[in-house]
Amino acid sequence: MAAMRRRVLEPWAISTMADGSGAAEALTSRVSRVTVGRRTGREGWTPVAVAVVTLLVFSRSLGHGFVDWDDTRLIIGNLGYRGFGWAQLRWMSSSVLLGHYVPVTWLSFALDHAIWGLRPQGYHLTNVLLHAINAGLVCVLTTRLLWRATTWPAASRYVAGAAAALLWALHPLRVEAVSWVTGRRDVLSGMFLCLALGAWLRATEPNGSARRCWLGAAVGAYALALGSKSIVMMAPLAMVALDVYPLRRLPGDVRRWGAPTFRDVWLEKVPFVVLALLGAAASAIAVPQGIGYQILGLREWLGTLAVNLALPAWKTLLPLALSPLYEFPGRIDLTDSRYLGSALLVVVLTAGVVGLRRRWPGGLVAWLWYVAFLAPVSAIAHAGPQLTADRYSYLPTLGLSVLMGAALGAAASRARRRADASGRALGLGLLAIVLTLGSLTWKQQGAWRDTRSLWTQALSATPDCAVCHVNLGHMDLESGAPEAALRHFQQALALRPDRVAHHRGVGLALEALDRRDEAIDSYRRGLALVPGALSVRLSLASALLATGRLDEVIQTVDTAWRYYEPAALVPYFEDAVRHRPAGAVPRLGLVLAWLAAGQPDRARAEHDVLRRLHHDLAARVVAASGPW
């Protein structure tokens, strides 16, 4: 009988459970009623130990600062989240800053600010604690799933749960979500999703009590997960996959899903689906307001889809050359090895798990989980400069880690039955893997120490990253190293000559080297690409002013009206004046903007300031524009 139960229930040797036979379901139900009750105190201590190990490995992040990669705009320069008054709560509940609707995440940042102010260590501590909690929750979830799926000894299930959690939590791919303050969205949504799944699992236990209470808790936690990041919108699909295996609440034959027997299984999903649709709608409204939003063409979407699905799987096996930015290329060639290889990997993996679905249903469920949680970041609507990102792997790779943990649990169970030295070898092998991942993760955290280390690591991992060159170039300019800055800007321009910002960067570096005529040429090449680029226009006007070409300065700024309405230019120049109150060119822009807007009194007030900053330019403006 024991051999029969192992053959029916173990995840890598199951064939009968996949066909949904009544005998298998009845046997499963009887076994589950017995095994669910056999829990010991180890179930409490094992996840605590996993969480502590995770906390220690990620403790390096506690000494990091904010980085100028969304942290500056979201945390340092943002007043909207600072406090719990009605004005702040209204802002948090309605903001879609940078294309994300994340009110629950904003509440967590508000709490951080109330405790820590703008000290980055506190924000990092919250991220690390949340990730450590998630590691413990993954351990619990894996153990609970294996209670339902196998008849292993308790010790083997705890080994599997701890292994799955450590393989997931200590992997270097987790660093971006944890060590980047802005990654709070991922760790927070992950925690609430794990809590939702844990409550849902309790509600589905054959001998589960207070089913409605547990379902209500699951729905509430899922709502908080969606409010933390909408990437969890595909959770109902993942729950259905778990219903098939390992929970066996649905048969493997999809044609039988509509039977009245399974009515309760579908009804319980209704509130989750409603919440998921609301989350998807909120995301559809928010994403177009993000930076670099675009609707991808078919070729671009297929290339993005292939890389998004392949990279986390490949990097899970070989976590090297991880980058904070895998830049979206200027053109996607589907015949390139990067995209062709990614597509081939996805096809092979998909064909493999589908072909083995009866003998190895766990593989198919893990792959469905993986694809489901990557789907929101693989859509045809795309925002941001990234093709894909390490943080995207935070939730999708959970299924893969559970699968690997289950394989180790199976090996532990066999070793226990044989009572030989294989168990010790298994333990030493797992320890070696955990130590290797932990050391790689400790090293990878150094990339997020500060802004310079971030872009240095990104450029080292992805040498064709033009954005990385530009960001390092600006940092070199600010630190007084124009030669190094010019090299970075020129390399960025060579990689992406179609970007006006790269021409501006070259011009700024040339100006810092007193090569103004060359800088002016560079600015003009940029404006030839994008005539409405105001930042380039102001830089050109400043370079012309430095060479005394006043008429050209006025003409350069005045030409902006061809591309913008005065009402749009006034706030732009007001912001420029706030950042450069002693700059004559931004003040000139404000004078001309008020004139174009039909506000001569305000133009005269700004002109008085301009006269104090640059008398000759102020006089030339009056001569050029006539009396006003």
XYZ file of C-alpha atoms in Angstrom, residues 46-260:
215
model
C 12.175 25.786 9.830
C 10.760 28.942 8.178
C 12.167 31.081 11.004
C 15.626 29.654 10.345
C 15.215 30.267 6.603
C 14.170 33.872 7.261
C 17.159 34.474 9.546
C 19.602 33.112 6.960
C 18.021 35.333 4.299
C 18.264 38.347 6.585
C 21.971 37.714 7.201
C 22.796 37.260 3.505
C 21.030 40.516 2.552
C 22.366 42.504 5.512
C 24.939 44.110 3.213
C 22.149 46.194 1.696
C 21.529 47.932 5.029
C 24.561 50.163 4.443
C 23.437 51.330 1.005
C 22.032 54.714 0.046
C 19.407 55.837 -2.422
C 20.343 55.558 -6.098
C 19.477 58.004 -8.848
C 17.396 55.394 -10.666
C 13.821 56.233 -9.627
C 14.751 56.479 -5.904
C 15.503 60.182 -6.329
C 12.173 61.013 -7.926
C 10.014 58.597 -5.912
C 11.494 59.094 -2.453
C 13.843 62.081 -2.145
C 12.094 64.586 -4.408
C 8.528 63.497 -3.703
C 6.427 65.181 -1.011
C 3.169 63.396 -1.820
C 3.681 60.330 0.385
C 5.101 62.064 3.459
C 2.416 61.797 6.096
C -0.955 60.222 6.812
C -3.199 63.282 6.458
C -6.088 63.413 4.007
C -3.978 65.213 1.403
C -1.284 62.520 1.520
C -3.778 59.634 1.595
C -5.638 61.141 -1.361
C -2.368 61.454 -3.280
C -1.314 57.878 -2.481
C -4.699 56.486 -3.512
C -4.721 58.300 -6.858
C -1.083 58.674 -7.930
C 0.276 56.841 -10.969
C 3.775 58.284 -10.689
C 6.151 56.662 -13.213
C 3.318 54.499 -14.533
C 2.485 52.495 -11.388
C -0.677 52.467 -9.280
C 0.638 51.189 -5.925
C -1.259 52.787 -2.999
C -0.245 50.072 -0.523
C 3.426 50.502 -1.439
C 3.090 54.246 -0.884
C 1.653 53.565 2.579
C 4.737 51.495 3.398
C 6.989 54.347 2.241
C 4.934 56.774 4.345
C 5.537 54.588 7.383
C 9.258 54.472 6.593
C 9.367 58.261 6.337
C 7.507 58.669 9.617
C 10.127 56.516 11.352
C 13.334 57.236 9.452
C 12.838 60.517 7.636
C 15.055 60.331 4.549
C 17.701 58.036 6.036
C 18.062 55.310 3.409
C 19.081 52.620 5.904
C 15.523 52.428 7.242
C 14.010 51.936 3.789
C 16.547 49.209 3.025
C 15.823 47.540 6.359
C 12.135 47.334 5.461
C 12.938 45.748 2.090
C 15.265 43.183 3.650
C 12.776 42.307 6.403
C 9.982 41.871 3.865
C 12.151 39.579 1.756
C 13.147 37.544 4.811
C 9.462 37.168 5.700
C 8.767 36.068 2.133
C 11.487 33.424 2.394
C 9.821 32.018 5.495
C 6.405 32.089 3.828
C 7.727 30.239 0.760
C 9.089 27.581 3.105
C 5.667 27.219 4.744
C 3.805 27.152 1.408
C 6.121 24.530 -0.073
C 5.795 22.321 2.995
C 2.006 22.660 2.972
C 1.796 21.782 -0.721
C 3.941 18.706 -0.163
C 1.724 17.603 2.728
C -1.070 17.507 0.156
C 0.976 15.959 -2.669
C 3.119 13.249 -1.069
C 3.356 10.685 1.707
C 6.966 11.482 2.517
C 8.207 11.535 6.082
C 7.839 14.913 7.766
C 11.602 15.511 7.747
C 11.726 15.154 3.955
C 8.966 17.737 3.551
C 10.799 20.189 5.799
C 13.988 19.643 3.795
C 12.078 20.320 0.587
C 10.410 23.440 2.012
C 13.661 24.872 3.335
C 15.534 24.025 0.130
C 12.899 25.644 -2.089
C 12.836 28.792 0.041
C 16.624 29.133 0.216
C 17.155 28.430 -3.480
C 14.654 31.172 -4.253
C 15.436 33.739 -1.557
C 19.241 33.627 -1.760
C 19.463 33.698 -5.543
C 21.301 36.738 -6.993
C 18.276 37.479 -9.196
C 16.493 38.634 -6.019
C 19.009 41.420 -5.371
C 17.412 44.060 -7.573
C 14.015 43.734 -5.898
C 15.521 43.768 -2.391
C 18.561 46.065 -2.545
C 16.845 48.760 -4.611
C 14.484 50.852 -2.484
C 12.123 51.224 -5.446
C 11.973 47.411 -5.565
C 9.623 47.640 -2.567
C 6.749 46.990 -4.972
C 8.000 43.458 -5.632
C 8.828 42.367 -2.087
C 5.612 43.836 -0.657
C 3.322 42.354 -3.311
C 5.184 39.063 -2.873
C 4.481 39.012 0.856
C 0.762 39.655 0.463
C 0.500 37.105 -2.365
C 2.154 34.443 -0.208
C -0.224 35.277 2.647
C -3.177 35.070 0.254
C -2.066 31.672 -1.048
C -1.440 30.399 2.472
C -4.942 31.390 3.599
C -6.443 29.931 0.423
C -4.629 26.628 1.003
C -6.052 26.449 4.519
C -9.528 27.033 3.102
C -9.079 24.178 0.617
C -7.930 21.546 3.101
C -10.298 18.563 3.176
C -10.666 18.868 6.948
C -10.284 22.634 6.956
C -12.366 24.551 9.445
C -13.616 28.136 9.160
C -13.423 27.907 5.358
C -15.206 31.221 4.787
C -12.915 33.049 7.188
C -9.828 31.714 5.444
C -11.235 32.587 2.021
C -12.050 36.101 3.238
C -8.501 36.481 4.547
C -7.130 35.248 1.211
C -9.212 37.746 -0.749
C -8.166 40.595 1.561
C -4.471 39.709 1.276
C -4.800 39.454 -2.502
C -6.332 42.938 -2.651
C -3.321 44.260 -0.707
C -0.987 42.430 -3.090
C -2.633 44.115 -6.085
C -2.359 47.466 -4.306
C 1.362 46.833 -3.917
C 2.004 45.922 -7.565
C -0.398 44.813 -10.258
C 1.969 42.107 -11.512
C 0.035 39.666 -9.274
C -3.062 40.045 -11.478
C -2.502 36.546 -12.909
C -2.760 34.824 -9.517
C -6.229 33.306 -10.194
C -4.784 31.415 -13.164
C -1.954 30.127 -10.978
C -4.490 29.028 -8.350
C -6.397 27.032 -10.968
C -3.151 25.284 -11.939
C -2.565 24.406 -8.273
C -6.129 23.123 -8.063
C -5.232 20.554 -10.711
C -1.922 19.671 -9.096
C -1.014 19.149 -6.332
C -4.407 19.870 -4.720
C -6.371 17.651 -7.157
C -9.529 19.683 -6.690
C -9.865 19.794 -10.489
C -9.270 16.888 -12.877
C -6.462 16.878 -15.386
C -9.036 16.602 -18.190
C -10.103 20.191 -18.949
C -13.327 18.942 -20.536
C -14.593 17.863 -17.105
C -14.057 21.246 -15.421
C -17.655 22.315 -16.054
C -19.134 19.429 -14.086
C -21.394 20.396 -11.142
